[in-house]
């Protein structure tokens, strides 16, 4: 089966600019996650969707980050405006209801 | 929130068995233990999951003592390609559950020739 797809793979922007990331989960996976991974650290959960509803967004900086999962399939994560500390890899993962998470390759964001 | 503690780094040689121990003293009754592997510039990859005693698959074994306050990931006969960061996580598996998983720093395993 095809894995989790993410785009773009790399993005370089200047601070205060906006950026969006796209994720296509594995077909049939109801749960979708967005993680932020700063270099040298483990992933940090930003938001978790169950179908198109939000299960957990307690660690999402809502003043600048937003995410949506229209129709319960693809998802986008947006940062507006970006700060230097947002430089990280943004990982998307998906899972079946009771399954383990399958991760995409990630998007490496550099904010200058 | 179930927090885990692992060694920051480990060194090994090709062909050796590697055991990585994870401490999770406040594991809850319905929590499972899951291990992931992450190579540079890639997303984490699921290795193994267990609840108690021993679980084995084609990649690794997971040993969990009766009190479940720790677990040990065992990698048999490692090769250079097993050089990666290994994460131990503890959480529930219920559908739609807010699992509150916390990813630590993981264990950086270096396999030498």
PDB file of C-alpha atoms in Angstrom:
ATOM      1  CA  UNK A   1       0.000   0.000   0.000  1.00  0.00           C
ATOM      2  CA  UNK A   2       1.149   3.565  -0.636  1.00  0.00           C
ATOM      3  CA  UNK A   3       2.625   5.415   2.311  1.00  0.00           C
ATOM      4  CA  UNK A   4       1.839   8.816   3.761  1.00  0.00           C
ATOM      5  CA  UNK A   5       2.615  11.528   1.231  1.00  0.00           C
ATOM      6  CA  UNK A   6       3.767  15.007   2.146  1.00  0.00           C
ATOM      7  CA  UNK A   7       4.698  18.071   0.150  1.00  0.00           C
ATOM      8  CA  UNK A   8       6.778  20.028  -0.217  1.00  0.00           C
ATOM      9  CA  UNK A   9       9.821  18.173   1.119  1.00  0.00           C
ATOM     10  CA  UNK A  10      11.744  21.360   1.762  1.00  0.00           C
ATOM     11  CA  UNK A  11      10.732  24.979   2.221  1.00  0.00           C
ATOM     12  CA  UNK A  12      12.749  28.088   2.969  1.00  0.00           C
ATOM     13  CA  UNK A  13      10.956  31.297   3.912  1.00  0.00           C
ATOM     14  CA  UNK A  14      11.680  34.523   5.698  1.00  0.00           C
ATOM     15  CA  UNK A  15      10.214  35.317   9.078  1.00  0.00           C
ATOM     16  CA  UNK A  16       6.736  36.804   9.039  1.00  0.00           C
ATOM     17  CA  UNK A  17       5.925  35.002   5.779  1.00  0.00           C
ATOM     18  CA  UNK A  18       3.252  32.342   5.472  1.00  0.00           C
ATOM     19  CA  UNK A  19       3.688  28.690   4.573  1.00  0.00           C
ATOM     20  CA  UNK A  20       1.457  25.678   4.065  1.00  0.00           C
ATOM     21  CA  UNK A  21       2.149  21.969   4.162  1.00  0.00           C
ATOM     22  CA  UNK A  22       0.049  19.219   2.626  1.00  0.00           C
ATOM     23  CA  UNK A  23      -0.475  15.631   3.737  1.00  0.00           C
ATOM     24  CA  UNK A  24      -2.238  12.697   2.107  1.00  0.00           C
ATOM     25  CA  UNK A  25      -2.644   9.827   4.583  1.00  0.00           C
ATOM     26  CA  UNK A  26      -2.763   6.131   3.846  1.00  0.00           C
ATOM     27  CA  UNK A  27      -6.099   5.172   2.332  1.00  0.00           C
ATOM     28  CA  UNK A  28      -8.579   4.080   4.970  1.00  0.00           C
ATOM     29  CA  UNK A  29      -6.730   5.621   7.903  1.00  0.00           C
ATOM     30  CA  UNK A  30      -9.209   7.637   9.927  1.00  0.00           C
ATOM     31  CA  UNK A  31      -6.709   9.252  12.274  1.00  0.00           C
ATOM     32  CA  UNK A  32      -4.229  11.879  11.082  1.00  0.00           C
ATOM     33  CA  UNK A  33      -1.520  13.597  13.090  1.00  0.00           C
ATOM     34  CA  UNK A  34       0.750  16.586  12.551  1.00  0.00           C
ATOM     35  CA  UNK A  35       4.009  16.662  14.490  1.00  0.00           C
ATOM     36  CA  UNK A  36       6.785  19.211  14.798  1.00  0.00           C
ATOM     37  CA  UNK A  37      10.303  17.835  15.204  1.00  0.00           C
ATOM     38  CA  UNK A  38      13.067  20.248  16.085  1.00  0.00           C
ATOM     39  CA  UNK A  39      16.590  19.071  15.327  1.00  0.00           C
ATOM     40  CA  UNK A  40      17.863  16.729  18.045  1.00  0.00           C
ATOM     41  CA  UNK A  41      14.475  16.279  19.701  1.00  0.00           C
ATOM     42  CA  UNK A  42      11.640  13.826  19.461  1.00  0.00           C
ATOM     43  CA  UNK A  43       8.459  14.696  17.566  1.00  0.00           C
ATOM     44  CA  UNK A  44       5.918  16.909  19.330  1.00  0.00           C
ATOM     45  CA  UNK A  45       2.250  16.390  18.538  1.00  0.00           C
ATOM     46  CA  UNK A  46       0.621  19.548  17.188  1.00  0.00           C
ATOM     47  CA  UNK A  47      -2.815  18.277  16.261  1.00  0.00           C
ATOM     48  CA  UNK A  48      -4.704  14.996  15.925  1.00  0.00           C
ATOM     49  CA  UNK A  49      -7.736  14.486  13.680  1.00  0.00           C
ATOM     50  CA  UNK A  50     -10.248  11.648  13.814  1.00  0.00           C
ATOM     51  CA  UNK A  51     -11.836  11.722  10.346  1.00  0.00           C
ATOM     52  CA  UNK A  52     -12.411  15.477   9.928  1.00  0.00           C
ATOM     53  CA  UNK A  53     -12.827  16.282  13.614  1.00  0.00           C
ATOM     54  CA  UNK A  54     -10.105  17.534  15.951  1.00  0.00           C
ATOM     55  CA  UNK A  55      -9.279  15.169  18.831  1.00  0.00           C
ATOM     56  CA  UNK A  56      -6.352  17.064  20.335  1.00  0.00           C
ATOM     57  CA  UNK A  57      -4.855  20.434  19.455  1.00  0.00           C
ATOM     58  CA  UNK A  58      -3.634  21.370  22.915  1.00  0.00           C
ATOM     59  CA  UNK A  59      -0.046  21.935  21.750  1.00  0.00           C
ATOM     60  CA  UNK A  60      -0.891  23.818  18.570  1.00  0.00           C
ATOM     61  CA  UNK A  61       0.126  27.516  18.764  1.00  0.00           C
ATOM     62  CA  UNK A  62      -3.237  28.697  17.576  1.00  0.00           C
ATOM     63  CA  UNK A  63      -2.209  32.320  17.194  1.00  0.00           C
ATOM     64  CA  UNK A  64      -0.110  31.377  14.181  1.00  0.00           C
ATOM     65  CA  UNK A  65      -0.744  27.725  13.325  1.00  0.00           C
ATOM     66  CA  UNK A  66      -3.895  26.310  11.782  1.00  0.00           C
ATOM     67  CA  UNK A  67      -4.806  22.940  10.346  1.00  0.00           C
ATOM     68  CA  UNK A  68      -7.755  21.467   8.565  1.00  0.00           C
ATOM     69  CA  UNK A  69      -8.800  18.100   7.243  1.00  0.00           C
ATOM     70  CA  UNK A  70     -11.658  18.657   4.862  1.00  0.00           C
ATOM     71  CA  UNK A  71     -13.630  15.545   3.844  1.00  0.00           C
ATOM     72  CA  UNK A  72     -11.632  13.492   6.334  1.00  0.00           C
ATOM     73  CA  UNK A  73      -8.802  12.643   3.955  1.00  0.00           C
ATOM     74  CA  UNK A  74      -6.090  15.158   3.012  1.00  0.00           C
ATOM     75  CA  UNK A  75      -4.897  17.736   5.483  1.00  0.00           C
ATOM     76  CA  UNK A  76      -3.078  21.056   5.380  1.00  0.00           C
ATOM     77  CA  UNK A  77      -1.060  22.737   8.111  1.00  0.00           C
ATOM     78  CA  UNK A  78      -0.475  26.467   7.842  1.00  0.00           C
ATOM     79  CA  UNK A  79       1.840  28.832   9.667  1.00  0.00           C
ATOM     80  CA  UNK A  80       1.078  32.552   9.461  1.00  0.00           C
ATOM     81  CA  UNK A  81       3.254  34.438  10.234  1.00  0.00           C
ATOM     82  CA  UNK A  82       6.331  32.247  10.656  1.00  0.00           C
ATOM     83  CA  UNK A  83       8.936  32.833  13.345  1.00  0.00           C
ATOM     84  CA  UNK A  84      12.569  31.770  13.468  1.00  0.00           C
ATOM     85  CA  UNK A  85      11.746  29.138  16.104  1.00  0.00           C
ATOM     86  CA  UNK A  86       9.343  27.430  13.701  1.00  0.00           C
ATOM     87  CA  UNK A  87      12.321  26.000  11.825  1.00  0.00           C
ATOM     88  CA  UNK A  88      11.800  22.254  12.121  1.00  0.00           C
ATOM     89  CA  UNK A  89      10.635  19.164  10.300  1.00  0.00           C
ATOM     90  CA  UNK A  90       6.861  18.870  10.112  1.00  0.00           C
ATOM     91  CA  UNK A  91       5.758  15.266  10.093  1.00  0.00           C
ATOM     92  CA  UNK A  92       2.371  13.915   9.118  1.00  0.00           C
ATOM     93  CA  UNK A  93       1.265  10.481  10.307  1.00  0.00           C
ATOM     94  CA  UNK A  94      -1.860   8.400   9.973  1.00  0.00           C
ATOM     95  CA  UNK A  95      -3.291   5.317  11.627  1.00  0.00           C
ATOM     96  CA  UNK A  96      -6.287   3.049  11.675  1.00  0.00           C
ATOM     97  CA  UNK A  97      -8.462   3.369  14.749  1.00  0.00           C
ATOM     98  CA  UNK A  98      -6.460   0.919  16.825  1.00  0.00           C
ATOM     99  CA  UNK A  99      -3.232   0.805  14.877  1.00  0.00           C
ATOM    100  CA  UNK A 100       0.231   2.199  15.057  1.00  0.00           C
ATOM    101  CA  UNK A 101       1.147   5.402  13.326  1.00  0.00           C
ATOM    102  CA  UNK A 102       2.679   5.508   9.857  1.00  0.00           C
ATOM    103  CA  UNK A 103       4.763   8.585   9.200  1.00  0.00           C
ATOM    104  CA  UNK A 104       5.443  10.489   6.028  1.00  0.00           C
ATOM    105  CA  UNK A 105       8.909  11.735   5.034  1.00  0.00           C
ATOM    106  CA  UNK A 106       8.290  15.160   6.534  1.00  0.00           C
ATOM    107  CA  UNK A 107       8.709  18.731   5.340  1.00  0.00           C
ATOM    108  CA  UNK A 108      11.872  20.505   6.434  1.00  0.00           C
ATOM    109  CA  UNK A 109      11.091  24.174   7.077  1.00  0.00           C
ATOM    110  CA  UNK A 110      13.821  26.768   7.400  1.00  0.00           C
ATOM    111  CA  UNK A 111      12.799  30.241   8.549  1.00  0.00           C
ATOM    112  CA  UNK A 112      15.401  32.927   7.894  1.00  0.00           C
TER     113      UNK A 112
ATOM    114  CA  UNK B   1       0.879  11.621  30.862  1.00  0.00           C
ATOM    115  CA  UNK B   2       3.175   8.646  30.591  1.00  0.00           C
ATOM    116  CA  UNK B   3       6.778   9.777  30.418  1.00  0.00           C
ATOM    117  CA  UNK B   4       9.614   7.489  29.382  1.00  0.00           C
ATOM    118  CA  UNK B   5      13.329   7.484  30.141  1.00  0.00           C
ATOM    119  CA  UNK B   6      15.904   5.975  27.798  1.00  0.00           C
ATOM    120  CA  UNK B   7      19.685   6.178  27.447  1.00  0.00           C
ATOM    121  CA  UNK B   8      20.663   9.074  25.214  1.00  0.00           C
ATOM    122  CA  UNK B   9      23.094   7.025  23.168  1.00  0.00           C
ATOM    123  CA  UNK B  10      24.522   3.527  22.726  1.00  0.00           C
ATOM    124  CA  UNK B  11      27.362   2.060  20.712  1.00  0.00           C
ATOM    125  CA  UNK B  12      27.593  -1.431  19.277  1.00  0.00           C
ATOM    126  CA  UNK B  13      29.339  -3.482  16.625  1.00  0.00           C
ATOM    127  CA  UNK B  14      28.009  -5.378  13.665  1.00  0.00           C
ATOM    128  CA  UNK B  15      26.690  -8.826  14.535  1.00  0.00           C
ATOM    129  CA  UNK B  16      26.083  -8.055  18.212  1.00  0.00           C
ATOM    130  CA  UNK B  17      22.731  -8.130  20.006  1.00  0.00           C
ATOM    131  CA  UNK B  18      21.623  -4.726  21.241  1.00  0.00           C
ATOM    132  CA  UNK B  19      19.257  -4.212  24.153  1.00  0.00           C
ATOM    133  CA  UNK B  20      17.741  -0.786  24.776  1.00  0.00           C
ATOM    134  CA  UNK B  21      15.863  -0.382  28.036  1.00  0.00           C
ATOM    135  CA  UNK B  22      13.110   2.138  28.598  1.00  0.00           C
ATOM    136  CA  UNK B  23      11.735   3.155  31.984  1.00  0.00           C
ATOM    137  CA  UNK B  24       8.050   4.086  32.318  1.00  0.00           C
ATOM    138  CA  UNK B  25       7.207   4.080  36.013  1.00  0.00           C
ATOM    139  CA  UNK B  26       3.757   5.695  35.700  1.00  0.00           C
ATOM    140  CA  UNK B  27       2.396   3.459  32.955  1.00  0.00           C
ATOM    141  CA  UNK B  28      -1.387   3.133  33.096  1.00  0.00           C
ATOM    142  CA  UNK B  29      -3.389  -0.089  33.012  1.00  0.00           C
ATOM    143  CA  UNK B  30      -4.602   0.420  29.446  1.00  0.00           C
ATOM    144  CA  UNK B  31      -1.288   1.698  28.057  1.00  0.00           C
ATOM    145  CA  UNK B  32       0.657  -0.166  25.402  1.00  0.00           C
ATOM    146  CA  UNK B  33       4.408   0.142  24.830  1.00  0.00           C
ATOM    147  CA  UNK B  34       5.519   1.027  21.323  1.00  0.00           C
ATOM    148  CA  UNK B  35       8.960   1.420  19.797  1.00  0.00           C
ATOM    149  CA  UNK B  36       9.816   3.445  16.717  1.00  0.00           C
ATOM    150  CA  UNK B  37      12.999   3.751  14.660  1.00  0.00           C
ATOM    151  CA  UNK B  38      14.027   6.953  12.907  1.00  0.00           C
ATOM    152  CA  UNK B  39      16.753   7.428  10.317  1.00  0.00           C
ATOM    153  CA  UNK B  40      18.075  10.910   9.468  1.00  0.00           C
ATOM    154  CA  UNK B  41      15.791  12.875   7.148  1.00  0.00           C
ATOM    155  CA  UNK B  42      12.996  10.310   7.472  1.00  0.00           C
ATOM    156  CA  UNK B  43       9.864   9.984   9.550  1.00  0.00           C
ATOM    157  CA  UNK B  44       9.790   7.475  12.428  1.00  0.00           C
ATOM    158  CA  UNK B  45       8.991   3.888  11.526  1.00  0.00           C
ATOM    159  CA  UNK B  46       7.019   1.476  13.723  1.00  0.00           C
ATOM    160  CA  UNK B  47       9.119  -1.433  15.020  1.00  0.00           C
ATOM    161  CA  UNK B  48       7.136  -3.306  17.631  1.00  0.00           C
ATOM    162  CA  UNK B  49       4.355  -2.970  20.181  1.00  0.00           C
ATOM    163  CA  UNK B  50       3.437  -4.935  23.274  1.00  0.00           C
ATOM    164  CA  UNK B  51       1.399  -4.958  26.456  1.00  0.00           C
ATOM    165  CA  UNK B  52       3.084  -7.562  28.665  1.00  0.00           C
ATOM    166  CA  UNK B  53       5.584 -10.448  28.664  1.00  0.00           C
ATOM    167  CA  UNK B  54       7.330 -10.894  25.318  1.00  0.00           C
ATOM    168  CA  UNK B  55       6.558  -9.941  21.751  1.00  0.00           C
ATOM    169  CA  UNK B  56       8.680 -10.950  18.763  1.00  0.00           C
ATOM    170  CA  UNK B  57       8.494 -10.044  15.110  1.00  0.00           C
ATOM    171  CA  UNK B  58      10.859 -10.307  12.154  1.00  0.00           C
ATOM    172  CA  UNK B  59      12.754  -7.202  13.230  1.00  0.00           C
ATOM    173  CA  UNK B  60      12.994  -7.212  17.037  1.00  0.00           C
ATOM    174  CA  UNK B  61      11.815  -8.573  20.353  1.00  0.00           C
ATOM    175  CA  UNK B  62      10.190  -6.639  23.160  1.00  0.00           C
ATOM    176  CA  UNK B  63      10.507  -7.816  26.745  1.00  0.00           C
ATOM    177  CA  UNK B  64       8.114  -6.439  29.356  1.00  0.00           C
ATOM    178  CA  UNK B  65       8.372  -7.515  33.020  1.00  0.00           C
ATOM    179  CA  UNK B  66       5.316  -8.250  35.107  1.00  0.00           C
ATOM    180  CA  UNK B  67       5.201  -4.806  36.733  1.00  0.00           C
ATOM    181  CA  UNK B  68       5.391  -3.161  33.249  1.00  0.00           C
ATOM    182  CA  UNK B  69       7.439  -0.269  34.646  1.00  0.00           C
ATOM    183  CA  UNK B  70      10.136  -0.857  32.061  1.00  0.00           C
ATOM    184  CA  UNK B  71      10.628  -2.547  28.738  1.00  0.00           C
ATOM    185  CA  UNK B  72      13.592  -3.715  26.685  1.00  0.00           C
ATOM    186  CA  UNK B  73      13.879  -3.594  22.923  1.00  0.00           C
ATOM    187  CA  UNK B  74      16.194  -6.310  21.659  1.00  0.00           C
ATOM    188  CA  UNK B  75      17.755  -6.087  18.195  1.00  0.00           C
ATOM    189  CA  UNK B  76      19.449  -9.355  17.200  1.00  0.00           C
ATOM    190  CA  UNK B  77      22.690  -9.241  15.224  1.00  0.00           C
ATOM    191  CA  UNK B  78      22.685  -5.548  14.321  1.00  0.00           C
ATOM    192  CA  UNK B  79      24.142  -4.241  11.087  1.00  0.00           C
ATOM    193  CA  UNK B  80      25.371  -0.819  10.044  1.00  0.00           C
ATOM    194  CA  UNK B  81      21.907  -0.052   8.676  1.00  0.00           C
ATOM    195  CA  UNK B  82      20.457  -0.286  12.197  1.00  0.00           C
ATOM    196  CA  UNK B  83      22.214   2.963  13.098  1.00  0.00           C
ATOM    197  CA  UNK B  84      19.270   5.204  13.990  1.00  0.00           C
ATOM    198  CA  UNK B  85      17.376   6.827  16.837  1.00  0.00           C
ATOM    199  CA  UNK B  86      15.012   4.526  18.725  1.00  0.00           C
ATOM    200  CA  UNK B  87      12.001   5.937  20.573  1.00  0.00           C
ATOM    201  CA  UNK B  88       9.992   4.268  23.317  1.00  0.00           C
ATOM    202  CA  UNK B  89       6.409   5.473  23.776  1.00  0.00           C
ATOM    203  CA  UNK B  90       3.668   4.555  26.194  1.00  0.00           C
ATOM    204  CA  UNK B  91      -0.013   5.174  25.572  1.00  0.00           C
ATOM    205  CA  UNK B  92      -3.453   3.808  24.883  1.00  0.00           C
ATOM    206  CA  UNK B  93      -4.819   2.318  21.674  1.00  0.00           C
ATOM    207  CA  UNK B  94      -8.503   3.150  21.930  1.00  0.00           C
ATOM    208  CA  UNK B  95     -10.157   4.424  18.788  1.00  0.00           C
ATOM    209  CA  UNK B  96     -10.176   8.186  18.613  1.00  0.00           C
ATOM    210  CA  UNK B  97      -8.404   8.309  21.959  1.00  0.00           C
ATOM    211  CA  UNK B  98      -6.498  11.370  23.000  1.00  0.00           C
ATOM    212  CA  UNK B  99      -3.397   9.379  23.616  1.00  0.00           C
ATOM    213  CA  UNK B 100      -1.217  12.154  25.024  1.00  0.00           C
ATOM    214  CA  UNK B 101       1.914  10.412  23.844  1.00  0.00           C
ATOM    215  CA  UNK B 102       5.140  12.143  24.722  1.00  0.00           C
ATOM    216  CA  UNK B 103       8.133  11.546  22.513  1.00  0.00           C
ATOM    217  CA  UNK B 104      11.398  11.862  24.413  1.00  0.00           C
ATOM    218  CA  UNK B 105      14.854  12.353  22.961  1.00  0.00           C
ATOM    219  CA  UNK B 106      15.134   8.683  22.052  1.00  0.00           C
ATOM    220  CA  UNK B 107      18.257   6.540  22.059  1.00  0.00           C
ATOM    221  CA  UNK B 108      20.796   7.216  19.344  1.00  0.00           C
ATOM    222  CA  UNK B 109      22.294   3.838  18.413  1.00  0.00           C
ATOM    223  CA  UNK B 110      25.575   3.797  16.518  1.00  0.00           C
ATOM    224  CA  UNK B 111      26.598   0.472  14.987  1.00  0.00           C
ATOM    225  CA  UNK B 112      30.282   0.295  14.143  1.00  0.00           C
ATOM    226  CA  UNK B 113      32.039  -2.024  11.662  1.00  0.00           C
TER     227      UNK B 113
END
